Structure formats: C-alpha cells, structure tokens
Coordinates of C-alpha atoms and ligand atoms in Angstrom, one line a residue:
M1 CA 127.0 -82.6 1.6
L2 CA 127.6 -79.6 -0.7
P3 CA 126.2 -79.7 -4.2
E4 CA 128.7 -79.8 -7.1
P5 CA 129.4 -76.4 -8.9
D6 CA 127.7 -77.6 -12.0
E7 CA 124.6 -78.6 -10.1
L8 CA 124.5 -75.2 -8.4
L9 CA 124.9 -73.3 -11.7
A10 CA 122.5 -75.5 -13.7
A11 CA 119.5 -73.4 -12.8
A12 CA 121.3 -70.2 -11.7
H13 CA 120.3 -66.7 -12.8
V14 CA 122.3 -63.5 -12.4
V15 CA 120.2 -60.4 -12.2
R16 CA 121.0 -56.7 -11.9
L17 CA 118.2 -54.7 -10.4
P18 CA 118.0 -50.9 -10.2
L19 CA 117.6 -49.2 -6.8
V20 CA 115.2 -46.3 -6.4
T21 CA 117.9 -44.3 -4.6
R22 CA 121.7 -44.6 -4.0
F23 CA 122.3 -47.0 -1.1
R24 CA 125.8 -48.0 0.2
G25 CA 127.2 -46.0 -2.7
V26 CA 125.5 -48.1 -5.4
T27 CA 122.5 -47.6 -7.6
E28 CA 122.1 -51.2 -8.8
R29 CA 122.1 -54.5 -7.0
E30 CA 123.4 -57.7 -8.5
A31 CA 122.4 -61.1 -7.3
L32 CA 122.9 -64.7 -8.3
L33 CA 119.7 -66.8 -7.7
L34 CA 119.9 -70.6 -7.3
H35 CA 117.2 -73.1 -7.7
G36 CA 117.4 -76.4 -5.9
P37 CA 115.0 -79.2 -4.6
S38 CA 113.9 -77.0 -1.6
G39 CA 113.2 -73.8 -3.6
W40 CA 115.1 -70.7 -4.4
G41 CA 118.2 -69.2 -2.7
E42 CA 120.0 -65.9 -3.1
F43 CA 123.8 -65.4 -3.3
S44 CA 124.5 -61.7 -3.3
P45 CA 127.6 -60.7 -1.3
F46 CA 128.5 -57.1 -2.0
L47 CA 130.8 -56.8 -4.9
E48 CA 133.9 -55.7 -2.9
Y49 CA 133.7 -58.7 -0.5
G50 CA 136.5 -61.4 -0.8
D51 CA 135.8 -65.1 -1.3
E52 CA 136.1 -66.0 2.4
E53 CA 133.4 -63.6 3.4
A54 CA 131.3 -64.5 0.3
S55 CA 131.4 -68.2 1.2
A56 CA 129.1 -67.6 4.2
W57 CA 126.6 -66.0 1.8
L58 CA 126.8 -69.0 -0.5
A59 CA 126.2 -71.4 2.5
A60 CA 123.0 -69.5 3.1
A61 CA 121.8 -69.7 -0.5
I62 CA 122.6 -73.5 -0.6
E63 CA 120.6 -73.9 2.7
A64 CA 117.6 -72.1 1.2
A65 CA 117.6 -74.1 -2.1
W66 CA 119.0 -77.5 -0.9
G67 CA 118.4 -77.6 2.8
D68 CA 115.7 -79.0 5.2
P69 CA 112.6 -77.0 6.0
I70 CA 112.9 -74.8 9.1
A71 CA 110.1 -74.7 11.7
S72 CA 108.2 -71.4 11.6
S73 CA 106.0 -69.8 14.3
R74 CA 104.9 -66.7 12.3
A75 CA 103.0 -66.1 9.1
E76 CA 104.0 -62.4 8.9
V77 CA 106.9 -60.3 10.0
P78 CA 106.6 -56.7 11.1
V79 CA 109.1 -54.5 9.3
N80 CA 110.7 -51.1 9.4
A81 CA 111.2 -48.6 6.5
T82 CA 114.9 -48.0 5.7
L83 CA 115.8 -44.5 4.9
P84 CA 119.1 -44.0 2.9
T85 CA 121.0 -40.8 3.2
V86 CA 118.7 -38.7 1.0
P87 CA 118.1 -34.9 1.2
V88 CA 115.3 -33.9 3.6
E89 CA 113.0 -32.9 0.8
Q90 CA 113.0 -36.4 -0.6
I91 CA 112.3 -38.2 2.7
A92 CA 108.5 -38.3 2.4
A93 CA 108.6 -39.7 -1.1
V94 CA 111.1 -42.5 -0.2
L95 CA 109.0 -43.4 2.9
E96 CA 105.8 -43.5 0.9
R97 CA 107.2 -46.5 -1.0
F98 CA 107.1 -48.5 2.3
G99 CA 103.4 -47.8 2.8
E100 CA 102.1 -47.5 6.4
V101 CA 105.0 -48.4 8.7
R102 CA 105.4 -47.5 12.4
T103 CA 109.2 -47.8 12.4
V104 CA 111.9 -46.1 10.3
K105 CA 115.6 -46.8 10.3
V106 CA 117.6 -43.7 9.3
K107 CA 121.1 -44.1 7.9
V108 CA 123.4 -41.6 9.5
A109 CA 127.1 -40.8 9.9
D110 CA 127.9 -40.8 6.1
A111 CA 131.4 -39.5 5.8
A112 CA 130.2 -36.9 3.2
E113 CA 127.5 -35.6 5.5
S114 CA 127.2 -33.5 8.7
L115 CA 125.6 -34.3 12.0
A116 CA 123.3 -31.3 11.4
H117 CA 122.0 -33.1 8.3
D118 CA 121.5 -36.3 10.2
V119 CA 119.5 -34.4 12.8
A120 CA 117.4 -32.7 10.1
R121 CA 116.6 -36.0 8.6
V122 CA 115.6 -37.6 11.9
R123 CA 113.5 -34.5 12.7
E124 CA 111.7 -34.9 9.4
V125 CA 111.1 -38.6 10.0
R126 CA 109.7 -37.8 13.5
R127 CA 107.4 -35.2 11.9
I128 CA 106.1 -37.7 9.4
L129 CA 105.7 -40.6 11.8
G130 CA 104.3 -38.6 14.7
P131 CA 105.1 -39.2 18.4
A132 CA 104.0 -42.9 18.4
G133 CA 106.4 -43.9 15.6
R134 CA 109.7 -45.6 16.3
I135 CA 113.0 -44.3 15.0
R136 CA 116.3 -46.0 15.0
V137 CA 119.5 -44.8 13.4
D138 CA 122.3 -46.8 11.8
A139 CA 125.8 -45.3 11.7
N140 CA 127.5 -48.4 10.1
G141 CA 130.4 -47.8 12.6
G142 CA 131.0 -44.3 11.3
W143 CA 131.4 -42.5 14.6
S144 CA 134.2 -42.4 17.1
V145 CA 133.0 -42.8 20.7
D146 CA 133.0 -39.0 21.2
A147 CA 131.2 -38.4 17.9
A148 CA 128.6 -41.0 18.8
E149 CA 128.1 -39.3 22.2
R150 CA 127.7 -35.9 20.6
A151 CA 125.2 -37.4 18.1
A152 CA 123.3 -39.1 20.9
H153 CA 123.0 -35.7 22.6
A154 CA 122.0 -34.0 19.4
L155 CA 119.3 -36.6 18.7
A156 CA 118.1 -36.8 22.3
G157 CA 114.8 -35.0 21.6
F158 CA 113.7 -37.6 19.1
D159 CA 113.1 -40.5 21.3
L160 CA 115.3 -43.0 19.5
E161 CA 114.6 -46.7 19.8
Y162 CA 118.3 -47.7 19.5
L163 CA 121.6 -46.8 17.9
E164 CA 122.8 -49.4 15.4
Q165 CA 126.5 -49.9 15.1
P166 CA 127.4 -46.4 16.2
C167 CA 131.1 -47.2 16.4
A168 CA 133.2 -49.7 14.5
S169 CA 135.0 -51.8 17.3
I170 CA 133.6 -53.8 20.2
D171 CA 135.8 -51.8 22.6
E172 CA 134.3 -48.5 21.3
L173 CA 130.8 -49.9 21.6
A174 CA 131.4 -51.0 25.1
E175 CA 132.8 -47.6 26.1
L176 CA 129.8 -45.8 24.5
R177 CA 127.4 -48.2 26.2
E178 CA 129.0 -47.2 29.5
R179 CA 128.7 -43.5 28.7
L180 CA 125.1 -43.9 27.7
H181 CA 124.3 -46.0 30.6
D182 CA 121.8 -43.6 32.3
W183 CA 120.2 -42.7 29.0
Q184 CA 118.3 -45.9 28.3
L185 CA 119.4 -45.6 24.6
P186 CA 120.2 -49.2 23.6
I187 CA 123.0 -50.2 21.2
A188 CA 122.5 -52.7 18.5
A189 CA 125.4 -54.5 17.0
D190 CA 125.3 -55.2 13.2
E191 CA 128.8 -55.3 11.6
S192 CA 130.2 -56.5 14.9
V193 CA 128.1 -59.6 14.4
R194 CA 128.0 -60.2 10.6
K195 CA 131.6 -59.2 9.8
A196 CA 133.3 -60.5 12.9
D197 CA 135.4 -63.7 13.1
D198 CA 133.5 -64.4 16.2
P199 CA 129.8 -63.2 15.9
L200 CA 129.3 -63.8 19.6
A201 CA 132.3 -61.7 20.9
V202 CA 130.2 -58.5 21.0
A203 CA 127.6 -60.1 23.2
R204 CA 130.2 -61.8 25.4
A205 CA 131.9 -58.4 25.9
G206 CA 128.6 -56.9 27.0
A207 CA 129.1 -54.2 24.3
A208 CA 125.5 -54.3 22.9
D209 CA 121.9 -54.6 24.0
L210 CA 120.6 -56.0 20.7
V211 CA 121.9 -57.9 17.8
V212 CA 121.1 -57.4 14.1
V213 CA 121.2 -60.6 12.2
K214 CA 121.3 -61.2 8.4
V215 CA 120.8 -64.6 6.9
Q216 CA 123.4 -64.4 4.1
P217 CA 126.4 -63.0 5.9
L218 CA 125.8 -65.3 8.8
G219 CA 125.8 -68.5 6.7
G220 CA 122.1 -69.4 6.8
V221 CA 119.0 -69.5 9.0
A222 CA 120.1 -72.4 11.2
R223 CA 123.4 -70.7 12.0
A224 CA 121.8 -67.3 12.6
L225 CA 119.3 -69.0 15.0
R226 CA 122.2 -70.5 16.9
I227 CA 124.0 -67.2 17.1
V228 CA 120.9 -65.4 18.5
A229 CA 120.3 -68.1 21.0
E230 CA 123.9 -68.0 22.2
A231 CA 124.1 -64.2 22.2
G232 CA 121.1 -64.2 24.6
L233 CA 120.0 -60.8 23.3
P234 CA 116.9 -59.6 21.5
A235 CA 117.4 -59.8 17.7
I236 CA 116.4 -57.7 14.7
V237 CA 116.5 -59.6 11.4
S238 CA 117.6 -57.4 8.5
S239 CA 118.2 -57.7 4.8
A240 CA 121.3 -57.1 2.8
I241 CA 119.2 -55.2 0.2
D242 CA 118.2 -58.5 -1.2
T243 CA 115.8 -59.4 -4.0
S244 CA 112.5 -60.8 -2.8
V245 CA 114.2 -64.3 -2.9
G246 CA 116.7 -63.1 -0.2
L247 CA 114.0 -61.3 1.7
A248 CA 112.1 -64.6 1.9
M249 CA 115.2 -66.1 3.5
G250 CA 115.2 -63.3 6.1
A251 CA 111.5 -63.7 6.7
R252 CA 112.1 -67.4 7.4
L253 CA 114.7 -66.6 10.0
A254 CA 112.4 -64.0 11.6
A255 CA 109.5 -66.5 11.6
A256 CA 111.7 -69.1 13.4
L257 CA 112.9 -66.9 16.2
P258 CA 111.3 -67.6 19.5
E259 CA 111.1 -63.9 20.4
L260 CA 110.7 -61.0 17.9
D261 CA 110.3 -57.8 19.9
Y262 CA 111.5 -55.4 17.2
D263 CA 110.4 -54.6 13.7
C264 CA 112.8 -56.2 11.2
G265 CA 114.8 -54.5 8.4
L266 CA 113.1 -56.7 5.8
G267 CA 111.0 -54.0 4.1
T268 CA 113.8 -53.2 1.6
A269 CA 111.9 -54.5 -1.5
A270 CA 110.6 -50.9 -1.4
L271 CA 114.1 -49.6 -2.3
L272 CA 114.2 -51.7 -5.5
A273 CA 113.0 -50.1 -8.7
A274 CA 112.5 -53.7 -10.0
D275 CA 112.3 -57.2 -8.5
V276 CA 112.5 -60.8 -9.8
T277 CA 108.8 -61.5 -9.0
G278 CA 105.6 -59.8 -9.9
E279 CA 104.6 -60.3 -6.2
P280 CA 107.6 -58.8 -4.3
L281 CA 107.8 -58.9 -0.5
T282 CA 107.0 -55.2 -0.3
P283 CA 105.6 -54.2 3.1
V284 CA 101.8 -54.0 3.4
D285 CA 100.6 -52.3 6.7
G286 CA 104.1 -52.6 8.0
R287 CA 104.4 -56.4 7.5
I288 CA 105.7 -58.9 5.0
P289 CA 104.4 -62.4 4.6
V290 CA 106.5 -65.5 5.4
R291 CA 106.3 -67.5 2.1
P292 CA 108.5 -68.9 -0.6
V293 CA 109.3 -66.6 -3.5
E294 CA 109.4 -68.0 -7.1
P295 CA 111.0 -65.6 -9.6
D296 CA 109.1 -65.0 -12.8
A297 CA 111.0 -66.2 -15.9
A298 CA 110.1 -63.0 -17.8
L299 CA 111.5 -60.8 -15.0
L300 CA 114.7 -63.0 -14.7
R301 CA 115.1 -62.4 -18.5
A302 CA 114.3 -58.7 -18.3
H303 CA 116.8 -58.1 -15.5
A304 CA 119.5 -60.6 -16.6
A305 CA 123.0 -59.2 -15.9
P306 CA 125.3 -58.7 -18.9
P307 CA 127.2 -61.8 -20.0
E308 CA 130.6 -60.6 -18.5
R309 CA 128.9 -60.1 -15.1
V310 CA 127.3 -63.5 -15.3
A311 CA 130.7 -65.0 -15.9
W312 CA 132.1 -63.0 -13.0
W313 CA 129.4 -64.3 -10.7
H314 CA 129.8 -67.9 -11.8
D315 CA 133.6 -67.7 -11.1
R316 CA 132.9 -66.1 -7.7
L317 CA 130.4 -68.9 -6.8
R318 CA 133.0 -71.5 -7.8
R319 CA 135.7 -69.8 -5.6
A320 CA 133.3 -69.4 -2.7
L321 CA 132.2 -73.0 -3.0
G322 CA 135.9 -74.0 -2.9
V323 CA 136.3 -72.1 0.4
L324 CA 133.2 -73.9 1.8
R325 CA 134.6 -77.3 0.8
V326 CA 137.8 -76.7 2.7
S327 CA 136.1 -75.3 5.8
R328 CA 133.5 -78.1 6.2
Ligands
164_1 O1 118.1 -52.9 8.3 C1 117.4 -52.3 7.4 O2 116.5 -51.6 7.7 C2 117.7 -52.6 6.0 C3 119.0 -53.2 5.6 C4 120.2 -52.2 5.8 O3 120.0 -51.2 6.3 C5 121.5 -52.7 5.4 C6 121.6 -53.7 4.5 C7 122.8 -54.0 3.9 C8 124.0 -53.3 4.3 C9 124.0 -52.3 5.2 O4 124.6 -51.1 4.7 C10 122.7 -51.9 5.9 C11 122.9 -52.1 7.4 O5 124.0 -51.7 7.8 O6 122.1 -52.5 8.1
MG2 MG1 123.4 -51.9 9.9

C-alpha cells in the first residue's frame, strides 16, 4: 500500500546543498526528504529526469521511510573516493576531503575534455595512492568502442581495477569486452543497469563483469538486492550524489548484500559542501557506518530550497506517485 500524497508531504523537506566542485554539470544538489514511521528517505532524481524514471526513486524513498527493516550483515561499508573532472592541480585537495581511502574512482570521457587530460588525472591519482591503491574509471558511456579501446591502451600502465560504463549500449559493451578479453580489465555496467528498461539485460548478454547498483534509481533496497542476485555478478553499491539520508539507504543495501568484494561509491558526502546532518556519512579510514540518519532541524532550515523549488518538488512527487499507483 502506497501512502497518500498528503501523508508523504506532511513531514517533507526540500533542501538545496552546495557541492564542493562541479559534478554532472551542477554545483548544487536538490533533494526532497521524507519522514515516515520507519525513518527518513530521500527522493532526489536528477532535475532533468521525467516522471516515469523519477517514480523508481520515489519507491526507494517510500521503502526507506515506510517499509520493513532489511536484514544487515555489516556494520560498516568500505568506500572509494570519487574524483570529478577537475584540473590535475586540484586533485590532491579534492581527494583529501575523503580522508584515507585505498580506492579512487576517476570520472573520464567528459565531452569537453581530452584523453590526454584523463590520462594525466589518472597518473596523478596513482602518484597519490601509490602502487597498492585501486583506481577505477567511469566514462558514463562517453566512449565509442574504438575510443574505449584507445583509452584502455593509454591507461594500461596504471593497473585499473575496472572500466565503468565505458560505452553507452549493451552491444558496445559486449564488443569491448571481447576486445579486452586477454587484458583482464573488467567492465562494470552502471547506466546499463539503472537506466535500462530491463536492468538484467546487460548481465544476460554477458556484456559486463560487474554491476553498479544505486538504491534510488533501482526502486529501493529490496529490488536492488533481487537484481544483484539475478544478475549473478559482483556488485558495487554507489550513490547518486545523495545527502547523508540517501547515503544511509545505499549503506543499507551494501550491508545486506551477501558478497561485497569491491569498495562502494558511497563516500560522496565528501563532495557536499553542506549536509542535512551534523554527523554526515563522510568516510573515515575508507569506511562509512551503516546506521540511520536523522536530519537536524536547524540544517534543514538553513538549507531549505526556495519556495518555488519546494512547490516544484511537491508537484514532482505527486506526479511520480501517480506513476507508481498505476504501475503497482
Ligand atoms: O560511484 C561513485 O563513486 C559515486 C557516485 C557517482 O559517481 C555517480 C553518481 C551519480 C551519477 C553519476 O554521474 C555518477 C556515476 O555515473 O556513477
Ligand atoms: Mg557510473
């Protein structure tokens, strides 16, 4: 049973948080936080997403705030640092915000950037981490198969852990995987899971070695757990640049997975210049705790979005709830 819109909005807060550096083309993150009988949930689909896509994010927020508890087998989750496309000179300062981490994910393949810059950034991260550190790169589907192969060659000396969504389509991923077969360079699917009509198609096609799973886009922890089980591939839980409320939802998923062999992309509180709690889930020694997050009333007030944005989010929630009502 889905709650009524008025029940959802009765204790809702819309916040706008500044980021420390531009990420996905934005410098602020807006989120609608919900409070229900089971705790807090976050509804923060990216602004450009339509109602259909946003409805999965709402299902996840409702699960967190109104749903049943989910069994957990971990008290902490190991996390990576996430490096946006910043100039090489800024890398050390951005990574410092994450504290001691052994794994860094480097965003690459930005349309406005060159491969040479991506290589320079990865080189700098390797210098900072040393030989034992783990580096993965995320192209967000920005490369053709040829460009991805070229990039894999150019980055071969840096001992990458995996390539995340190097190409956009499942067919391209499959072809690249064939071409990289002898390289032992795994491919992780992200958009091919979270933005696909069928999140299992990429695994079924044998087009990826790993799956990246995010609680909100996949419609909640329970659904994400089922997807990982059915995909039969190792999973990395990642954030959607959430507030600490959303990160707690991600940590709950990571804590419930039977296997967790890779550091998770849940360290992103370090990319927020402000959060909704005085005790954010910022990584400490490369880990975040698995615990509920309660926003502070004063921080919710301090970072409240302007009234026209609050109205926009309330309308968006009502429309997304309408989609959920039809689909359930
Ligand atoms: O996985 C991480 O290290 C952090 C999260 C992250 O990189 C992302 C969050 C949200 C949107 C994306 O552009 C991006 C990703 O593609 O994984
Ligand atoms: Mg990704």
